[in-house]
Coordinates of C-alpha atoms and ligand atoms in Angstrom, one line a residue:
M629 CA -1.3 24.1 -22.5
R630 CA -1.7 23.7 -18.8
D631 CA -3.3 26.5 -16.8
R632 CA -0.4 27.4 -14.5
R633 CA -2.4 29.3 -11.9
K634 CA -1.2 28.1 -8.5
W635 CA -3.4 27.3 -5.6
I636 CA -2.2 26.6 -2.1
V637 CA -3.8 24.0 0.1
R638 CA -2.7 23.0 3.5
T639 CA -2.4 19.3 4.3
E640 CA -3.1 17.6 7.6
K641 CA 0.6 17.9 8.6
G642 CA 0.8 21.5 7.8
N643 CA 2.8 21.0 4.6
H644 CA 2.1 23.2 1.7
V645 CA 1.3 21.9 -1.7
S646 CA 1.2 24.0 -4.8
L647 CA -1.4 22.7 -7.1
I648 CA -1.5 23.2 -10.8
I649 CA -5.1 23.7 -11.8
N650 CA -5.6 21.9 -15.1
P651 CA -9.1 21.6 -16.5
L652 CA -8.2 18.1 -17.7
L653 CA -7.1 17.1 -14.2
R654 CA -9.9 18.4 -12.0
P655 CA -13.6 18.7 -12.7
H656 CA -15.5 21.8 -12.0
L657 CA -17.2 20.5 -8.8
T658 CA -20.2 22.8 -8.8
A659 CA -21.0 22.0 -12.5
L660 CA -20.5 18.3 -11.8
A661 CA -22.8 18.3 -8.8
A662 CA -25.4 20.0 -10.9
T663 CA -25.3 17.3 -13.6
V664 CA -25.3 14.2 -11.3
T665 CA -28.7 12.8 -10.4
A666 CA -28.9 12.8 -6.6
P667 CA -27.8 11.0 -4.5
L668 CA -24.3 11.0 -5.7
V669 CA -22.9 7.4 -5.6
T670 CA -19.7 6.5 -7.3
R671 CA -17.8 3.2 -7.2
F672 CA -14.3 1.8 -6.8
A673 CA -14.5 -1.5 -8.8
P674 CA -11.2 -3.4 -9.1
S675 CA -10.8 -6.8 -10.7
P676 CA -9.0 -9.4 -8.6
T677 CA -6.8 -10.4 -11.5
G678 CA -3.6 -8.9 -10.0
Y679 CA -2.3 -6.8 -7.2
L680 CA -3.1 -3.1 -6.7
H681 CA -0.7 -0.7 -8.4
L682 CA -0.3 3.0 -8.7
G683 CA -2.9 3.2 -11.4
H684 CA -5.5 1.9 -9.0
V685 CA -4.3 4.4 -6.4
V686 CA -4.9 7.2 -8.9
N687 CA -8.4 5.9 -9.5
A688 CA -9.0 5.8 -5.8
I689 CA -7.8 9.4 -5.4
Y690 CA -10.3 10.5 -8.0
V691 CA -13.2 8.3 -6.6
W692 CA -12.8 9.2 -3.0
G693 CA -11.6 12.7 -3.6
I694 CA -14.5 13.8 -5.7
A695 CA -17.1 11.7 -3.8
R696 CA -16.1 13.2 -0.5
A697 CA -15.7 16.8 -1.9
L698 CA -19.4 16.5 -3.0
N699 CA -20.7 14.7 0.0
G700 CA -21.3 11.6 -2.1
R701 CA -20.8 7.9 -1.3
V702 CA -18.4 5.3 -2.5
L703 CA -19.4 1.8 -3.3
L704 CA -16.9 -1.0 -3.5
R705 CA -17.6 -3.6 -6.1
V706 CA -15.3 -6.6 -6.8
E707 CA -15.5 -7.1 -10.6
D708 CA -14.8 -10.8 -10.9
H709 CA -17.0 -11.6 -13.9
D710 CA -13.9 -13.0 -15.6
R711 CA -13.8 -16.3 -13.7
I712 CA -10.6 -17.5 -15.4
R713 CA -8.3 -14.7 -14.4
C714 CA -9.7 -13.8 -11.0
R715 CA -8.1 -15.3 -7.9
P716 CA -9.2 -15.2 -4.2
E717 CA -5.6 -14.3 -3.1
Y718 CA -5.7 -11.2 -5.3
E719 CA -9.1 -10.3 -3.9
A720 CA -7.8 -10.6 -0.3
A721 CA -4.7 -8.6 -1.2
L722 CA -6.6 -5.7 -2.8
L723 CA -8.9 -5.4 0.2
E724 CA -6.0 -5.4 2.5
D725 CA -4.0 -2.9 0.4
L726 CA -7.1 -0.6 0.1
A727 CA -7.5 -0.6 3.9
W728 CA -3.8 0.0 4.4
L729 CA -4.0 3.0 2.1
G730 CA -6.9 4.3 4.2
F731 CA -9.7 4.4 1.5
E732 CA -12.9 3.3 3.2
P733 CA -15.9 2.5 1.1
D734 CA -19.4 3.4 2.4
F735 CA -20.9 0.2 1.3
G736 CA -19.9 -3.0 -0.6
L737 CA -17.3 -4.1 1.9
E738 CA -19.4 -6.0 4.5
P739 CA -20.9 -8.0 3.0
L740 CA -18.5 -7.9 0.1
L741 CA -20.2 -7.1 -3.2
R742 CA -18.9 -9.5 -5.8
Q743 CA -20.3 -9.9 -9.3
S744 CA -19.8 -13.7 -9.2
D745 CA -22.2 -14.0 -6.2
T746 CA -25.2 -12.8 -8.1
P747 CA -25.3 -14.6 -11.5
F748 CA -29.2 -14.5 -11.4
V749 CA -29.0 -10.7 -11.6
Y750 CA -27.4 -10.8 -15.0
E751 CA -29.7 -13.6 -16.1
Q752 CA -32.7 -11.4 -15.2
A753 CA -31.2 -8.4 -16.9
L754 CA -30.7 -10.5 -20.1
E755 CA -34.3 -11.6 -20.0
G756 CA -35.3 -8.0 -19.7
L757 CA -33.1 -7.1 -22.6
R758 CA -34.9 -9.7 -24.8
A759 CA -38.1 -7.8 -24.3
T760 CA -36.7 -4.5 -25.6
A761 CA -33.9 -5.4 -28.0
H762 CA -32.9 -8.0 -30.5
V763 CA -30.8 -10.5 -28.6
Y764 CA -29.2 -13.4 -30.5
A765 CA -26.7 -16.2 -30.2
C766 CA -23.4 -15.8 -32.0
E767 CA -20.9 -18.5 -32.7
C768 CA -18.0 -16.3 -33.9
S769 CA -14.7 -16.5 -32.1
R770 CA -12.4 -13.6 -31.6
K771 CA -10.3 -14.9 -34.5
D772 CA -13.4 -15.0 -36.7
I773 CA -14.1 -11.4 -36.0
G774 CA -10.5 -10.2 -36.2
G775 CA -10.6 -6.8 -34.5
E776 CA -12.9 -4.9 -32.2
R777 CA -15.8 -4.4 -34.5
Y778 CA -18.3 -7.2 -35.0
D779 CA -20.2 -7.1 -38.3
G780 CA -23.4 -8.8 -37.2
R781 CA -23.0 -11.9 -39.3
C782 CA -25.0 -14.1 -36.9
R783 CA -27.7 -11.5 -36.4
G784 CA -30.2 -13.1 -38.8
R785 CA -29.2 -16.7 -38.4
G786 CA -31.6 -17.6 -35.6
L787 CA -29.0 -19.7 -33.8
K788 CA -30.1 -21.3 -30.6
V789 CA -28.4 -20.3 -27.4
A790 CA -26.1 -23.1 -26.6
T791 CA -22.8 -24.0 -24.9
G792 CA -19.9 -22.6 -26.9
R793 CA -22.0 -19.8 -28.3
G794 CA -22.0 -16.2 -27.2
I795 CA -24.9 -13.9 -26.8
R796 CA -25.1 -10.5 -28.5
V797 CA -27.5 -7.6 -28.5
Q798 CA -28.1 -5.5 -31.6
L799 CA -27.2 -1.9 -31.3
G800 CA -29.0 0.9 -33.1
N801 CA -27.3 3.4 -35.4
D802 CA -27.8 6.3 -33.0
M803 CA -25.0 8.7 -32.1
E804 CA -24.4 8.8 -28.4
K805 CA -23.8 12.2 -27.1
F806 CA -22.6 12.8 -23.5
E807 CA -20.8 15.2 -21.4
D808 CA -17.7 13.9 -19.7
A809 CA -16.9 15.7 -16.5
L810 CA -13.3 16.2 -17.5
L811 CA -13.2 15.8 -21.3
G812 CA -16.3 17.8 -22.2
R813 CA -18.8 16.9 -24.8
L814 CA -18.1 13.6 -26.7
F815 CA -19.9 11.8 -29.5
Q816 CA -19.6 8.1 -30.1
L817 CA -21.2 5.8 -32.5
P818 CA -21.2 2.3 -30.9
A819 CA -22.5 0.5 -33.9
E820 CA -19.5 1.7 -35.9
Q821 CA -17.0 1.3 -33.1
C822 CA -17.8 -2.2 -31.9
G823 CA -20.9 -3.5 -33.6
D824 CA -23.5 -5.6 -31.8
L825 CA -22.4 -5.9 -28.2
L826 CA -21.4 -9.2 -26.7
V827 CA -23.2 -9.7 -23.4
R828 CA -22.1 -13.2 -22.6
D829 CA -19.0 -14.8 -24.2
R830 CA -18.6 -18.3 -25.7
D831 CA -17.4 -19.6 -22.3
G832 CA -20.6 -18.5 -20.6
H833 CA -19.0 -15.5 -18.8
W834 CA -20.8 -12.2 -18.6
T835 CA -18.8 -9.5 -20.4
Y836 CA -17.3 -6.5 -18.7
Q837 CA -19.6 -4.1 -20.6
F838 CA -22.7 -6.0 -19.7
A839 CA -21.9 -6.7 -16.0
V840 CA -20.8 -3.2 -15.2
T841 CA -23.8 -1.6 -16.9
V842 CA -26.2 -3.9 -15.1
D843 CA -24.5 -3.2 -11.8
D844 CA -24.3 0.5 -12.2
L845 CA -28.0 0.5 -12.8
R846 CA -29.1 -1.8 -9.9
Q847 CA -26.7 -0.2 -7.5
N848 CA -27.8 3.3 -8.4
V849 CA -24.3 4.5 -9.4
T850 CA -24.8 8.0 -10.6
L851 CA -21.2 9.0 -11.2
V852 CA -18.7 6.7 -13.0
I853 CA -15.1 7.7 -12.4
R854 CA -12.6 5.7 -14.3
G855 CA -9.4 5.8 -16.4
A856 CA -9.2 7.5 -19.8
D857 CA -8.4 4.2 -21.4
L858 CA -12.1 3.2 -21.0
V859 CA -13.5 6.3 -22.6
S860 CA -14.3 4.6 -26.0
S861 CA -16.8 2.2 -24.3
T862 CA -18.9 4.9 -22.7
G863 CA -21.4 5.3 -25.6
R864 CA -22.1 1.6 -25.7
Q865 CA -22.7 1.5 -22.0
I866 CA -25.1 4.4 -22.1
F867 CA -26.9 2.7 -25.0
L868 CA -27.1 -0.6 -23.1
A869 CA -28.2 1.1 -19.9
R870 CA -31.1 2.7 -21.8
M871 CA -32.1 -0.7 -23.3
L872 CA -32.0 -2.1 -19.7
G873 CA -34.5 0.5 -18.7
R874 CA -32.3 3.2 -17.2
R875 CA -33.8 6.6 -17.5
N876 CA -30.8 8.8 -16.5
A877 CA -27.4 7.6 -17.6
P878 CA -24.7 8.0 -15.0
V879 CA -22.3 10.9 -15.5
F880 CA -18.9 9.7 -16.6
L881 CA -15.6 11.2 -15.7
H882 CA -12.4 9.8 -17.3
H883 CA -9.2 10.8 -15.6
P884 CA -5.6 10.7 -16.8
L885 CA -3.6 7.5 -16.5
I886 CA -0.1 6.8 -15.3
H887 CA 2.1 5.6 -18.0
D888 CA 5.3 3.6 -17.6
D889 CA 8.6 4.6 -19.0
L890 CA 7.7 3.1 -22.4
G891 CA 4.5 5.1 -22.5
E892 CA 2.3 2.1 -21.9
K893 CA -0.5 2.0 -19.4
L894 CA 0.6 0.4 -16.2
S895 CA 0.1 -3.4 -16.2
K896 CA -0.7 -5.5 -13.2
S897 CA 2.8 -7.0 -13.3
A898 CA 4.6 -3.7 -13.1
G899 CA 7.0 -4.4 -10.2
D900 CA 8.1 -1.0 -9.2
T901 CA 4.6 0.4 -9.2
G902 CA 2.8 -2.3 -7.1
V903 CA 1.4 -1.1 -3.8
R904 CA 2.8 -4.3 -2.2
E905 CA 6.3 -3.6 -3.4
L906 CA 6.2 0.1 -2.3
R907 CA 5.0 -1.1 1.1
S908 CA 7.7 -3.6 1.4
R909 CA 10.2 -0.9 0.7
G910 CA 9.0 0.9 3.8
L911 CA 6.9 3.7 2.2
S912 CA 3.9 4.9 4.2
A913 CA 0.4 5.0 2.8
P914 CA 0.5 8.9 2.5
E915 CA 3.7 8.6 0.5
V916 CA 2.2 6.0 -1.9
I917 CA -0.8 8.2 -2.4
G918 CA 1.4 11.2 -2.9
I919 CA 3.5 9.4 -5.5
A920 CA 0.3 8.4 -7.4
A921 CA -1.1 11.9 -7.3
A922 CA 2.2 13.4 -8.5
R923 CA 2.5 10.9 -11.4
V924 CA -0.7 12.3 -13.0
G925 CA 0.2 15.9 -12.1
L926 CA -2.3 16.5 -9.3
V927 CA 0.5 17.6 -7.0
D928 CA 4.2 18.3 -7.1
P929 CA 6.4 15.2 -6.3
G930 CA 7.4 14.5 -2.8
M931 CA 4.2 15.4 -1.0
P932 CA 2.7 12.8 1.2
I933 CA -1.1 12.9 1.2
H934 CA -3.3 11.1 3.7
A935 CA -6.3 9.3 2.3
S936 CA -8.6 11.7 4.3
E937 CA -7.0 14.6 2.5
V938 CA -7.6 13.6 -1.1
P939 CA -10.8 15.8 -1.4
R940 CA -8.6 18.8 -1.1
L941 CA -6.9 17.9 -4.3
F942 CA -10.2 18.7 -6.0
E943 CA -11.5 21.6 -4.0
R944 CA -10.5 24.9 -5.4
R945 CA -10.3 26.4 -2.0
V946 CA -7.5 28.5 -1.0
L947 CA -6.6 27.9 2.6
P948 CA -4.6 30.4 4.7
G949 CA -0.9 29.9 4.7
P950 CA 1.3 29.3 7.8
Ligands
ZN677 ZN1 -21.4 -14.3 -34.9

């Protein structure tokens, strides 16, 4: 059940918002600050495979809100490791929409930080991984595997790395134990969940798991704030980060998602939730941010929120009334 204690904050325009404090909606900031290795750096890392929608806005609210509330910094990273689905027009649009919303990254914007611009970084990381782990070529297709878990059938075959073959790293059998800043203590067993991790696919693309783990390490990201749909991959990323030489894993925070009317996670094609569509209907940026915040329960509906005000959604500070 939700904790129904009401807190009052005052927004820039003098409006009053009653906030429902829900432990699964807001982290305990003091506790979070104590667990993150300083300096606090988090990231907003969209993929240019579609336009920004309300789901991205929710993520931006959490990223900027928590970073600013804790005097941390926000890194922008364009995750375009999937060279087939990413398009320059989506990248331009997401940067423009983000600026329109008023969310300003502290770094990564100029010059723009794109995964595709630094392939050698991932090559180097793979070489490093070969020194600490069993890395091997795998010729299995998704169809061969049939599900999320890979059974390691190419592990002992000694296949040569070649075009048309993927590259995997063997995972140990250890249980990963970590403290999610919203969900609490979680236990995951990556070897059981997914089996040996694919780092490069059969088309030669670095996988999401590998690319983000390498980037979070080299860019010193200490707090990863992302949607709850990604929680199951946390253990494998912590495992991989350790194999890549990371001493302190980043702290993870998985926030609630907006679901559409059918209960599905928002897709990139969702017409009525696209930032572009809402803009074209004449909504202001604070109205769009307010809609996104209300859709996950951070505020009551109908409350515009300026981007500079999002830290207040996380600060349990009671401001004086009118
Ligand atoms: Zn295989």
